[in-house]
Coordinates of C-alpha atoms and ligand atoms in Angstrom, one line a residue:
X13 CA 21.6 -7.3 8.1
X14 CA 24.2 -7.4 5.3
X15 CA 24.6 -4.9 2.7
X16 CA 22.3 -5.5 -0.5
X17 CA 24.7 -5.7 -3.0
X18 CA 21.9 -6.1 -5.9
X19 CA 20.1 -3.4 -4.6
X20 CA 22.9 -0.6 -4.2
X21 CA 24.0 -1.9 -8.3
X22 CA 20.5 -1.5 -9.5
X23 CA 20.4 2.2 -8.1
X24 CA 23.9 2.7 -9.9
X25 CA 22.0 1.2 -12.7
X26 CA 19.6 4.2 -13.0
X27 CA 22.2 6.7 -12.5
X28 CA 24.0 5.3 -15.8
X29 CA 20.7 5.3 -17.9
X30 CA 19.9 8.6 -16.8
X31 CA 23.3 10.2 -17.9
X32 CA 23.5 8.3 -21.0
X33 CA 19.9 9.7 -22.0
X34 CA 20.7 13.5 -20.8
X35 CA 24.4 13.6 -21.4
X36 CA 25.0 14.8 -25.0
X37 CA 21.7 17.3 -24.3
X38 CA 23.7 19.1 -21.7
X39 CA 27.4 19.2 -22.6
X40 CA 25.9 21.2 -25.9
X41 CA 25.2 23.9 -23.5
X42 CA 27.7 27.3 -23.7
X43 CA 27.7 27.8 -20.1
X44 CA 29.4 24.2 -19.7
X45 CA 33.0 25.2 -18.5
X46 CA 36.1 23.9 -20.7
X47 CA 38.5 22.5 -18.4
X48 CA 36.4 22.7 -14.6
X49 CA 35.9 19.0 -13.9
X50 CA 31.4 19.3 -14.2
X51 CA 29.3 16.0 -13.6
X52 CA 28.4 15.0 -16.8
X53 CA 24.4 15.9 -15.5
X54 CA 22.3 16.8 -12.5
X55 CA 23.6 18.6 -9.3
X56 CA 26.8 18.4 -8.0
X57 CA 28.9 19.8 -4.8
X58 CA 31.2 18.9 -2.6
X59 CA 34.5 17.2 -3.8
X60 CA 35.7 14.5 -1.7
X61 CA 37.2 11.2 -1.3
X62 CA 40.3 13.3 -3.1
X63 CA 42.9 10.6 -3.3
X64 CA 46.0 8.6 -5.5
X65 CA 45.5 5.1 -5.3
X66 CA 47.4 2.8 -7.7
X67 CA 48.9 5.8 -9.2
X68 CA 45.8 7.5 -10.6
X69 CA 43.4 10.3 -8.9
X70 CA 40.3 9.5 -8.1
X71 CA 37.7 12.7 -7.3
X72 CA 34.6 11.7 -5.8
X73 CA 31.7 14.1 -5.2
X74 CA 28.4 15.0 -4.0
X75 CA 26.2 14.2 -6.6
X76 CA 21.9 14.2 -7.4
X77 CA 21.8 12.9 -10.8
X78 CA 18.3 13.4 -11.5
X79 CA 17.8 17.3 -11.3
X80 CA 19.7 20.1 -11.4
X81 CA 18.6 20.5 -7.5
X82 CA 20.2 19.1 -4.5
X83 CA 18.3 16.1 -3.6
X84 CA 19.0 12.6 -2.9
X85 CA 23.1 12.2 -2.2
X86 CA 24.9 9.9 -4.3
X87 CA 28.8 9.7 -4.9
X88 CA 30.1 10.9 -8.3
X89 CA 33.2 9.0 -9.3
X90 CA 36.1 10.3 -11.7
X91 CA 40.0 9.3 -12.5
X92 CA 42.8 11.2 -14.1
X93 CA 46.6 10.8 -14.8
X94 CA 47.1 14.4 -14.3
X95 CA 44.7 16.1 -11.7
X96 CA 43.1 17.8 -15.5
X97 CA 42.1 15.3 -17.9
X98 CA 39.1 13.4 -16.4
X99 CA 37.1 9.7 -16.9
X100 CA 34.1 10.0 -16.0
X101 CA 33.3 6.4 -13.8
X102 CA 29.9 4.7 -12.3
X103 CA 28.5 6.3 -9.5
X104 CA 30.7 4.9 -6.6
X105 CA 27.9 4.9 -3.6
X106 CA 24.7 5.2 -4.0
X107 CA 22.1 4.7 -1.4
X108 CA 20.8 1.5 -0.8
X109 CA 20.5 0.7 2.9
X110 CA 18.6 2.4 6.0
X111 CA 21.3 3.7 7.3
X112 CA 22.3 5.5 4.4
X113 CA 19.1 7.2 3.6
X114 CA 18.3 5.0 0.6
X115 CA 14.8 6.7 0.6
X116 CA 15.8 10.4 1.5
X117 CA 18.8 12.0 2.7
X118 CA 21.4 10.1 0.8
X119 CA 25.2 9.9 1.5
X120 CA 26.9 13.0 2.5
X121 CA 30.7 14.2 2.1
X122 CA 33.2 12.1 3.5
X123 CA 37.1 11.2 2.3
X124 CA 38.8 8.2 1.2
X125 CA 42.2 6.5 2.2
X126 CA 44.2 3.8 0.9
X127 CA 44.6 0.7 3.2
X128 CA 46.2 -3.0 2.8
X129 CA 46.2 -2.1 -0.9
X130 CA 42.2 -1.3 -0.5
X131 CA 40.7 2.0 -1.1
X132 CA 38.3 3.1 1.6
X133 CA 35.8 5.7 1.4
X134 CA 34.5 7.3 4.8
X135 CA 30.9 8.8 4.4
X136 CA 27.6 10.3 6.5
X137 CA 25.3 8.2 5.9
X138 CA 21.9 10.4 6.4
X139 CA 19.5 7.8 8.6
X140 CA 16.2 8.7 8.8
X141 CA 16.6 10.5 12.3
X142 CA 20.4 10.9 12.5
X143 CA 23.9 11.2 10.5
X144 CA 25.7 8.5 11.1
X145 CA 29.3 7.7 10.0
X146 CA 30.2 4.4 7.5
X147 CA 33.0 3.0 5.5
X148 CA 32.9 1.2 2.1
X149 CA 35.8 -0.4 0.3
X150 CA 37.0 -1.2 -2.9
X151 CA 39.7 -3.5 -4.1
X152 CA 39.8 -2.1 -8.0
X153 CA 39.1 1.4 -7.5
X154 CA 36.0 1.6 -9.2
X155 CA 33.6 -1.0 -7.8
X156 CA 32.9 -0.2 -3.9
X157 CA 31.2 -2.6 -0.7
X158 CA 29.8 -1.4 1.9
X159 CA 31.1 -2.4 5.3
X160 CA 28.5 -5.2 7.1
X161 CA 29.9 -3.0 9.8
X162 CA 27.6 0.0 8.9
X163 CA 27.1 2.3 10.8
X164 CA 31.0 2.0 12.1
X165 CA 30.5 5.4 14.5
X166 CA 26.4 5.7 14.8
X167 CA 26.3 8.4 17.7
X168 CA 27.7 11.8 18.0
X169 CA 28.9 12.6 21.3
X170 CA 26.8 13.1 24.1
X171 CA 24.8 17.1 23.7
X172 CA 25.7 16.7 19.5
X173 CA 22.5 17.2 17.4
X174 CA 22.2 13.8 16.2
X175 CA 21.5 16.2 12.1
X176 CA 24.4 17.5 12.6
X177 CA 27.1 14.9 12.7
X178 CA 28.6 14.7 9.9
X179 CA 31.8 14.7 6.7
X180 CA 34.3 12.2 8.2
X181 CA 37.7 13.8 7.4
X182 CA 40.1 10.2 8.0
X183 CA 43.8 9.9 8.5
X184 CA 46.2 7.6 9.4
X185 CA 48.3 9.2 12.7
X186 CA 51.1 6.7 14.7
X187 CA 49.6 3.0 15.2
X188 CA 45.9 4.5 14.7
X189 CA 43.7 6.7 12.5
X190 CA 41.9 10.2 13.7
X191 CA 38.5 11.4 12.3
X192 CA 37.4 14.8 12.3
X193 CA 33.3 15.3 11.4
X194 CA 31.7 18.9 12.0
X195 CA 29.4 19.1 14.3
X196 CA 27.0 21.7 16.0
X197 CA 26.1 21.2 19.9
X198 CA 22.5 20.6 21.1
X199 CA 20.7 21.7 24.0
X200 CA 18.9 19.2 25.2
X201 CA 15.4 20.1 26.0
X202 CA 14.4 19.5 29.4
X203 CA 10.7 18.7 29.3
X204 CA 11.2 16.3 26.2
X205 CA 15.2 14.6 26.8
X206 CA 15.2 13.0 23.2
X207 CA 14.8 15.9 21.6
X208 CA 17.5 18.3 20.4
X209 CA 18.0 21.8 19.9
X210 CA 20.7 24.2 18.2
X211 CA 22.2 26.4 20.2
X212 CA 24.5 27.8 17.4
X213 CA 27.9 26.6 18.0
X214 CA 29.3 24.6 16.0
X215 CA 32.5 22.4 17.4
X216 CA 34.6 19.7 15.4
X217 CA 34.7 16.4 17.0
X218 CA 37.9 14.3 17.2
X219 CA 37.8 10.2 17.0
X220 CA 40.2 7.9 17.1
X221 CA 40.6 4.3 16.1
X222 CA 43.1 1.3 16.2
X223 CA 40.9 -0.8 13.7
X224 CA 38.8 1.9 11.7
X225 CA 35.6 -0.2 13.1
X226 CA 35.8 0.8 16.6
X227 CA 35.7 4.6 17.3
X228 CA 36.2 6.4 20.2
X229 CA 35.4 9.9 20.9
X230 CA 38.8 12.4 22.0
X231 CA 38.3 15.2 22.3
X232 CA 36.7 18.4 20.4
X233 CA 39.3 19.9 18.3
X234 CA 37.3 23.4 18.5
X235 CA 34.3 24.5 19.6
X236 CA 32.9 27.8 18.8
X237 CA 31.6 30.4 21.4
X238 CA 30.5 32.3 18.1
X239 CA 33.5 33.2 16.1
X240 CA 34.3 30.0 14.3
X241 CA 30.2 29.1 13.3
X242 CA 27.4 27.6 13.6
X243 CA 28.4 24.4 12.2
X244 CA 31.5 23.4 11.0
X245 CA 31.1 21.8 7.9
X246 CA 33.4 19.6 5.8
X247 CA 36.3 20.3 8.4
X248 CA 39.9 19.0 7.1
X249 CA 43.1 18.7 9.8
X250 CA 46.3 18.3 8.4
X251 CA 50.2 19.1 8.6
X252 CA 52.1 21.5 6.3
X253 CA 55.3 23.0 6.7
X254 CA 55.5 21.6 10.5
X255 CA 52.0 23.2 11.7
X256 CA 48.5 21.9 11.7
X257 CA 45.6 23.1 9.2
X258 CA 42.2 22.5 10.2
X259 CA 40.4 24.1 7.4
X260 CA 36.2 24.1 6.7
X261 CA 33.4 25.5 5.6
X262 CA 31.5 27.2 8.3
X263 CA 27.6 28.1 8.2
X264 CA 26.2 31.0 10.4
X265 CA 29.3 33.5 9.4
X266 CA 27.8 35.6 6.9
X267 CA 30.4 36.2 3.7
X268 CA 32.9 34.0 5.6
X269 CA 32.6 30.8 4.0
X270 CA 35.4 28.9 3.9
X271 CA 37.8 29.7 6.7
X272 CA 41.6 28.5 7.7
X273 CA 43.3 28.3 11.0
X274 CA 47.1 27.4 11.9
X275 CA 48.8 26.3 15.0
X276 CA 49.5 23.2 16.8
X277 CA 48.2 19.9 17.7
X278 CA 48.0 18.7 21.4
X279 CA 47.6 15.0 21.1
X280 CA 47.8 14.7 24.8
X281 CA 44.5 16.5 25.1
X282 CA 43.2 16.5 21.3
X283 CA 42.6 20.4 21.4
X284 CA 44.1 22.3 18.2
X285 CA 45.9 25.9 19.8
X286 CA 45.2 27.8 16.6
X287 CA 46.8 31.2 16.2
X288 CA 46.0 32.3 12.6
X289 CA 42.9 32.8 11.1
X290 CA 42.5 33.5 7.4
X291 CA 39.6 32.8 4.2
X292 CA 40.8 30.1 2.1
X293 CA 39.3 32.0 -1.0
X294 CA 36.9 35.1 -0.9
X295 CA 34.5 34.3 -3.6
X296 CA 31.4 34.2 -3.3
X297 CA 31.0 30.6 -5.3
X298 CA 33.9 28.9 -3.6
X299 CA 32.9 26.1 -0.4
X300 CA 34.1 22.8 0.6
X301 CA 37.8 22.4 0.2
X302 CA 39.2 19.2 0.5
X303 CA 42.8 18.5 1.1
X304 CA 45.0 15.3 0.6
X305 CA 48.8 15.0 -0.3
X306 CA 49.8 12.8 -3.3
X307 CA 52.4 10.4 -3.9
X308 CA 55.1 13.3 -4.9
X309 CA 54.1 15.0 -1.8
X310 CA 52.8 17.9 -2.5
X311 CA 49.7 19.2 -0.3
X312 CA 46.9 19.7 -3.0
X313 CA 43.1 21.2 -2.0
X314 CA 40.3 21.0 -4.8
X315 CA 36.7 23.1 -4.2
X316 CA 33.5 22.9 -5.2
X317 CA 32.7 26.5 -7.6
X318 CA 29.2 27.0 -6.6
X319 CA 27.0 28.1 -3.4
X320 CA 23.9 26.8 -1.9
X321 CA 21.0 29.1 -2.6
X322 CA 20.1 29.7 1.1
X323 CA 23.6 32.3 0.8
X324 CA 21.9 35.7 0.9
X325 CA 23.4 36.2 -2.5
X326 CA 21.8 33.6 -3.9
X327 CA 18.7 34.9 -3.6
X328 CA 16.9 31.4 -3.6
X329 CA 18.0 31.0 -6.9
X330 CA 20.3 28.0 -8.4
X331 CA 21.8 29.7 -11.4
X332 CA 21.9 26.8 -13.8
X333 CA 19.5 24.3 -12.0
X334 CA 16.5 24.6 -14.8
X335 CA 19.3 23.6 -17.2
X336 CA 19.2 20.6 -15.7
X337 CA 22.7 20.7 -13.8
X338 CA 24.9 22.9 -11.7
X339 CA 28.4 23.1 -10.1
X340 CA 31.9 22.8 -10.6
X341 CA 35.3 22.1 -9.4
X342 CA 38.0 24.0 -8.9
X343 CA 41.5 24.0 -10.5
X344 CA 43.8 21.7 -8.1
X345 CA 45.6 24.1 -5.6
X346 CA 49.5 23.5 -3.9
X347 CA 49.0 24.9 -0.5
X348 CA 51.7 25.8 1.8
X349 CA 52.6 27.7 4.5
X350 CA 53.8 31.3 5.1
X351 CA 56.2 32.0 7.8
X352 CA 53.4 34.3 9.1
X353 CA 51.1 31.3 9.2
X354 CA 48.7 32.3 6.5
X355 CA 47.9 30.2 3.9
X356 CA 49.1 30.2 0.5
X357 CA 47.3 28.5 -3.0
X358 CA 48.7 28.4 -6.1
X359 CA 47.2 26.4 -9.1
X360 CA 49.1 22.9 -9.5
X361 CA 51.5 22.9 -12.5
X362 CA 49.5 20.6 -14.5
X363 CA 47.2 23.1 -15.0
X364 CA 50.1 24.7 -17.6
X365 CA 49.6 21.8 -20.1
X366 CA 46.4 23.5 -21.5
X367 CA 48.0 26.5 -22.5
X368 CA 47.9 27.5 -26.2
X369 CA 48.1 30.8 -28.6
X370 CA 50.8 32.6 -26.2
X371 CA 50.6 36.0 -25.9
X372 CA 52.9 38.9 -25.0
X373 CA 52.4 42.4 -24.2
X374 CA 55.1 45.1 -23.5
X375 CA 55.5 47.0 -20.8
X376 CA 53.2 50.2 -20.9
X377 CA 51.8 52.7 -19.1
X378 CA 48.1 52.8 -19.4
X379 CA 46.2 56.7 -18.1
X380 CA 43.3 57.0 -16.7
X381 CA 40.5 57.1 -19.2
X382 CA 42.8 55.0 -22.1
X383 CA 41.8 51.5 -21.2
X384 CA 44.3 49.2 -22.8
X385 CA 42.7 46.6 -24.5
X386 CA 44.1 43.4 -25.0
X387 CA 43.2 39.4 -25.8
X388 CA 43.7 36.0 -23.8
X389 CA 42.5 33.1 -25.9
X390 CA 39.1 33.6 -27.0
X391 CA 38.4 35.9 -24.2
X392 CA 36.6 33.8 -22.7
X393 CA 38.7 30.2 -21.8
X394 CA 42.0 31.5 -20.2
X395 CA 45.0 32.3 -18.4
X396 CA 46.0 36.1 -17.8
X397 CA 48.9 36.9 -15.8
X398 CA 49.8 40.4 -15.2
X399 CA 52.3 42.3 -12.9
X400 CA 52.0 46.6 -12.3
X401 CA 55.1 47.9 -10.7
X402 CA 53.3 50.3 -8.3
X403 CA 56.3 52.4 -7.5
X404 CA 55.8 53.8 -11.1
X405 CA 51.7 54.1 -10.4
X406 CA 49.6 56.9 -9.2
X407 CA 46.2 55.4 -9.8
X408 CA 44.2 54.9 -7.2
X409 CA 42.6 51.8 -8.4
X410 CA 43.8 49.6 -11.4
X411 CA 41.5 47.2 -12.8
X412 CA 40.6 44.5 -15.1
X413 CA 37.5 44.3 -17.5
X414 CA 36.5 40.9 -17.9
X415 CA 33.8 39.0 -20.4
X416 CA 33.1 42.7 -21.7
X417 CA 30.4 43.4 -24.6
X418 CA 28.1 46.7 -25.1
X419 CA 26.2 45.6 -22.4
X420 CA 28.0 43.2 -20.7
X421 CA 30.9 43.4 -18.3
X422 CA 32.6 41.9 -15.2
X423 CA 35.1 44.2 -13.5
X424 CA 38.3 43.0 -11.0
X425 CA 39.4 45.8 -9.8
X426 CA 42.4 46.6 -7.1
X427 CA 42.1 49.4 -5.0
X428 CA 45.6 50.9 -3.8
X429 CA 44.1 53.5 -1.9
X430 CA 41.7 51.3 0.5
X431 CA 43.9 48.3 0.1
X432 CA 41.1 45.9 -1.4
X433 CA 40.6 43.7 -3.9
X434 CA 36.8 43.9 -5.7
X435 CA 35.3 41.5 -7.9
X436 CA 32.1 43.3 -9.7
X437 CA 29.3 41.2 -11.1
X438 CA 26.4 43.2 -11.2
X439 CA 26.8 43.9 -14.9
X440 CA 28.0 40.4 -15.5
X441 CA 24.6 39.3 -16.7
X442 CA 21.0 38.6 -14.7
X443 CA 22.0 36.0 -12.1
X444 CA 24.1 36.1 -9.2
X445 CA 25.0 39.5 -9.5
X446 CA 26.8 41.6 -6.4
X447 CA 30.1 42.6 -5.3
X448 CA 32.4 40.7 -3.4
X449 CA 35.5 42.6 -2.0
X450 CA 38.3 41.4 0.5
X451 CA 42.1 42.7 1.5
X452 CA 44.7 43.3 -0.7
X453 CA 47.9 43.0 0.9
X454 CA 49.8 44.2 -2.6
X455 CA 48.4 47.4 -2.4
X456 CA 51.5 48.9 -0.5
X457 CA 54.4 47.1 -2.0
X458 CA 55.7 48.0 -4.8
X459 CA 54.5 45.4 -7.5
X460 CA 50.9 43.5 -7.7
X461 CA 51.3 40.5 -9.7
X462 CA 47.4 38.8 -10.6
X463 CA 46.7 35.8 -12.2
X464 CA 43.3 35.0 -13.3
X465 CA 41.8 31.9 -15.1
X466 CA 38.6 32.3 -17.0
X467 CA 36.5 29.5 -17.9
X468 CA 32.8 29.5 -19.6
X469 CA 31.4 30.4 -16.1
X470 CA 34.0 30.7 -13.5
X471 CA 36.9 33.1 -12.7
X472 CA 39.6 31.8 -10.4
X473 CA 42.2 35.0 -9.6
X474 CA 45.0 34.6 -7.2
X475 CA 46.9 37.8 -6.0
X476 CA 49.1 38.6 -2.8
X477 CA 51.2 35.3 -4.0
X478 CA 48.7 33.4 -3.6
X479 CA 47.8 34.7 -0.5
X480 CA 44.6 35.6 -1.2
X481 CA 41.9 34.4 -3.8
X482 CA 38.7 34.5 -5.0
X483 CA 36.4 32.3 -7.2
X484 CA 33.2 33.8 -8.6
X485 CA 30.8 32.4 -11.2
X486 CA 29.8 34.4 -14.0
X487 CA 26.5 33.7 -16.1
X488 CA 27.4 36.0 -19.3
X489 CA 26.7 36.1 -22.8
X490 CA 29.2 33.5 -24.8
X491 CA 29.7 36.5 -27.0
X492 CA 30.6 39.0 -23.9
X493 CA 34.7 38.4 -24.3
X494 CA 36.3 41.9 -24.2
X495 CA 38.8 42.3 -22.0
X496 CA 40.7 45.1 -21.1
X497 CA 42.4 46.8 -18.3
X498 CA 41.9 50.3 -17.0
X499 CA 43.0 53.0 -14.1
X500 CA 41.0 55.5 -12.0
X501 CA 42.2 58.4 -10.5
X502 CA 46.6 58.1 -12.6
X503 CA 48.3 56.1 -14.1
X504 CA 49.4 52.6 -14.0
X505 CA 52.5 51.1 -15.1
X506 CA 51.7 47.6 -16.5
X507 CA 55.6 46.3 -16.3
X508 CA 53.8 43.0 -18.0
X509 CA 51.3 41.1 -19.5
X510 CA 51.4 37.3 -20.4
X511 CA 48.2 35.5 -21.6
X512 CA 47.1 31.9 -22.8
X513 CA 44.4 30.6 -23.9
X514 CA 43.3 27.5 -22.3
X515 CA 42.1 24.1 -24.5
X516 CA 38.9 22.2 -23.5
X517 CA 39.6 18.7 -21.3
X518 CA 36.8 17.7 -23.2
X519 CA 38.5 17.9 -26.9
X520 CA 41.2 16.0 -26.6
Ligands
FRU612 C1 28.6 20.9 2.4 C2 27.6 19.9 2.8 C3 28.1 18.9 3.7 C4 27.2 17.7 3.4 C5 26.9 17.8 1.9 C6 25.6 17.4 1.5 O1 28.5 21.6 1.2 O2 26.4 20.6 3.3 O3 28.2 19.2 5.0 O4 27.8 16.5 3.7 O5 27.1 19.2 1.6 O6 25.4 17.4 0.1

C-alpha cells in the first residue's frame, strides 16, 4: 500500500490550526527563552535531521503539538541563514501510516541527508509492535513523501528487542551509506520464542547500504557489558580531526547522560576500538546531541535543553508542561578534537551577532566575604566571560551568583581545592532543584577562563576550553537578575571580565 498523501497533509493540517490558536498565548510567557530555538507550542525534544541543504539550515525535531507532554511523535520543522535566526515551517512528518504509528507511538528521531539534489530524512517509525526504520524525501525542502518503500529496514537484528530499534544516524561512506540506530539486546524467552526480554545492554547496530533501500546488517559498533548502557540512544558516528566519534545518549547510567568515545574505525570488521571516554556536557538538562558538518566544514552538534521526567531529578515532574510546552535547543556547538582525544565544544561564531550593551570590568581582586557585583545585559539574557589568574588566588572556591534576588539565587561555583565544577539550583526557584557537579581540569593551572550564556530559563557555561560543559535549566523569578561573583576561603584575582547582553531572535 502507497503512502496516503491526503491523509499525512490533513494531520499537518491540525498541527497548523493548533499553533495558530495557541501561539501568541504562549510566546507571552517570561519563561520563553530569547534566543534558544523553542517550538512555537506543545512538547518538544530531540533535534534532528540537522542539515544545509540549498544553502540554508534546516533543524527538525521531536515534536507533540497538542500538550506540553510527550505523546504522539511528529517532526518539527525550522530554517535559518545563520544557525540563530529561525522560520518556523509546517510540520515535516507527521504520522499517517501503520508503520509509523499514525494512531500511537509516532515517528521517532532520525537524521536527514542530501542526495541527487533531494533532501532525505531517515526516521523510526514506532509500528504498533516494533520500531522500524523509514525514509521520506523532499525535493523543496519543506514539503516531504514518504518512501512507498516503508519500512526500508523493518527488523532489528536477530536477539534485538524489536522496542528498541531505533534513531537512524545515516551517512554517506565510499560507494555506499552506513546507519547507526541504538539498540538494546533481548533474551529471548524460551518457553514463549516471540517474545523478548531486556537484558540491559544496550549495543549500536551498524547497516550498510548501496541503494539506501536495501540494508544489510554489519556488524555492532559496540555493545555494552554494562559500562556504555542500557540502551544507546540517538547514537551519532563521525570523523573529526582524523578519529572517529560515536557519541549518544545512554539510559541505565545514572547522571551520565550523554557520553563521547574516540578511536578508530575498523571497516573490515565494523567494530569502533574506542580509547577515550568523556560526557559531552554535564548538565543535568542536556540529552540528544546531534552532529552534522556544514558546507564551510566545520563539525557542528545542537542538543536538546530539557530531560525526560523519569531522570531521578526530575521527580516525575515536567517543569513547564502545564504551560502548555517544554524544551529547548541548545546554542550550535564547533566540536573538535584534543590531541588527548577528549572532546572540545565551543559555541559557533554566529552566536556573537546578538551581542549588545558591551561591558568591561577591570582587573580586581575580589576577598572573601566582598562579593563583587557586576551586570550582563539585563541579568537575565546574556553572555559573561570571565578569566581568574589562579597563580594570584588563594581561595579555595571562586564562584558565580547567577539570577540572584532576596530570595532567589543560582550559584556556579569552581572549587580549586577538590578540582570540581558545581552548578547549585536548589535556591534557583521550586522546580528542578539539585546540584550537579563534575571535574574541573582548570583548577591546577594557573588561569580558569568561564563563559556562560544565560537565557530566560537555561544556562549554557563552558570552562576547561571547552573541555567541559554543562547546561542546566533554571525556573526563576523574571525579576531574580543579580549577579555577582564571590570567593570562599582567599582571595581571587579576577584578571577580567567581559559581558554582553544578548537580543531576542524573536525581535528582530
Ligand atoms: C531520545 C528519544 C529517542 C527517541 C525519541 C522519542 O530522547 O527517546 O530515542 O527516538 O526520544 O521522542
Amino acid at each position: 500500500m502507497g503512502f496516503d498523501a491526503a491523509r499525512h497533509q490533513e494531520r499537518i493540517q491540525r498541527v497548523e490550526e493548533h499553533i495558530t490558536k495557541e501561539g501568541e498565548r504562549i510566546q507571552q510567557h517570561p519563561w520563553r527563552e530569547h534566543y534558544h530555538f523553542q517550538a512555537p507550542v506543545g512538547w518538544m525534544n530531540d533535534p534532528h535531521g540537522l542539515i544545509q541543504f540549498n544553502g540554508r539550515f534546516h533543524l527538525f525535531y521531536q515534536y507533540h503539538p497538542f500538550s506540553g507532554k510527550w505523546g504522539t511523535m511528529h517532526w518539527g520543522h525550522a530554517m535559518s541563514d545563520d544557525l540563530i535566526h529561525w522560520e518556523h515551517l509546517p510540520v515535516a512528518l507527521a504520522p499517517s501510516e501503520p508503520y509509523d504509528g499514525w494512531d500511537g507511538g509516532g515517528i521517532f528521531t532520525g537524521s536527514a541527508i542530501v542526495h541527487e539534489r533531494e533532501l532525505l530524512l531517515f526516521y523510526t517509525g514506532c509500528a504498533e509492535d516494533r520500531q522500524v526504520q523509514c525514509l521520506a524525501r523532499s525535493k523543496d525542502g519543506v514539503n516531504f513523501v514518504k518512501s512507498d518503500h516503508n519500512p526500508i529496514l523493518s527488523e532489528p537484528p536477530k536477539g534485538i528487542n524489536p522496542h528498541d530499534f531505533r534513531d537512524p544516524k545515516v551517512w554517506k561512506h565510499g560507494k555506499g551509506w552506513y546507519m547507526v540506530t541504538g539498540v538494546t539486546d533481548g533474551v529471548s524467552n524460551l518457553l514463549e520464542p516471540s517474545s523478548h526480554e531486556r537484558n540491559g545492554f544496550g549495543k549500536v547496530c551498524l547497516h550498510h547500504s548501496p541503494d539506501l533501500y536495501n540494508w544489510e546488517f554489519v556488524n555492532y559498533l559496540v555493545e555494552s557489558r554494562g559500562e556504555l548502557g542500557s540502551m544507546l540512544e540517538c547514537p551519532n558516528f563521525f570523523q573529526l580531526d582524523g578519529k572517529w566519534v560515536l557519541m549518544y545518549s545512554p539510559m541505565g547510567l545514572q547522571n551520565r547522560q550523554v557520553i563521547y568515545l574516540t578511536g578508530d574505525f575498523d571497516e573490515l570488521t565494523g567494530k569502533f576500538h574506542w580509547t577515550t571516554m568523556g560526557a559531552v556536557d554535564w548538565g543535568f538538562d542536556y540529552y540528544a546531541p546531534q552532529h552534522f558538518q556544514d558546507e564551510q566544514g566545520r563539525n557542528l552538534i545542537m542538543a536538546w535543553i530539557g530531560s525526560w521526567p523519569f531522570m531521578p531529578w526530575c521527580r516525575g515532574q515536567y517543569d513547564t508542561s502545564k504551560l502548555g510546552w517544554y524544551g529547548g535547543i541548545t546554542l550550535p556547538r564547533q566540536v573538535s578534537l584534543c590531541s588527548d582525544g577528549k572532546l572540545r565544544s565551543q559555541p559557533a561564531s554566529e552566536v556573537e551577532q546578538l551581542r549588545e550593551n558591551p561591558r568591561r570590568y577591570g582587573a580586581r581582586t575580589i576577598e572573601d566575604n566582598a562579593p563583587f557585583d557586576f551586570e550582563a545585559g539585563d541579568g537575565v539574557h546574556g553572555e559573561i566571560l570571565a578569566t581568574f589568574d589562579l597563580t594570584e588566588s588563594t581561595a579555595e572556591a571562586i564562584g558565580f551568583v547567577l539570577r540572584g534576588s532576596e530570595d532567589q539565587q543560582t550559584l556556579l561555583e569552581f572549587d580549586l581545592r577538590l578540582g570540581e565544577m558545581i552548578f547549585d539550583r536548589t535556591n534557583s526557584g521550586n522546580i528542578s532543584a539539585h546540584q550537579r557537579r563534575c571535574l574541573l581540569e582548570s583548577a591546577s593551572q594557573s588561569q580558569l577562563f568561564v563563559r556562560i550564556f544565560l537565557d530566560s530559563i537555561s544556562v549554557e557555561v563552558f570552562t576547561d576550553g571547552g573541555r567541559t560543559t554543562m547546561t542546566n535549566n533554571v525556573f526563576s523569578d523574571p525579576a531574580s537578575s543579580n549577579l555577582s561573583v564571590y570567593t570562599r576561603k582567599g582571595r581571587a584575582s579576577l584578571r577580567s571580565l567581559q559581558t554582553y547582553g544578548l537580543r531576542s531572535i524573536h525581535s528582530e
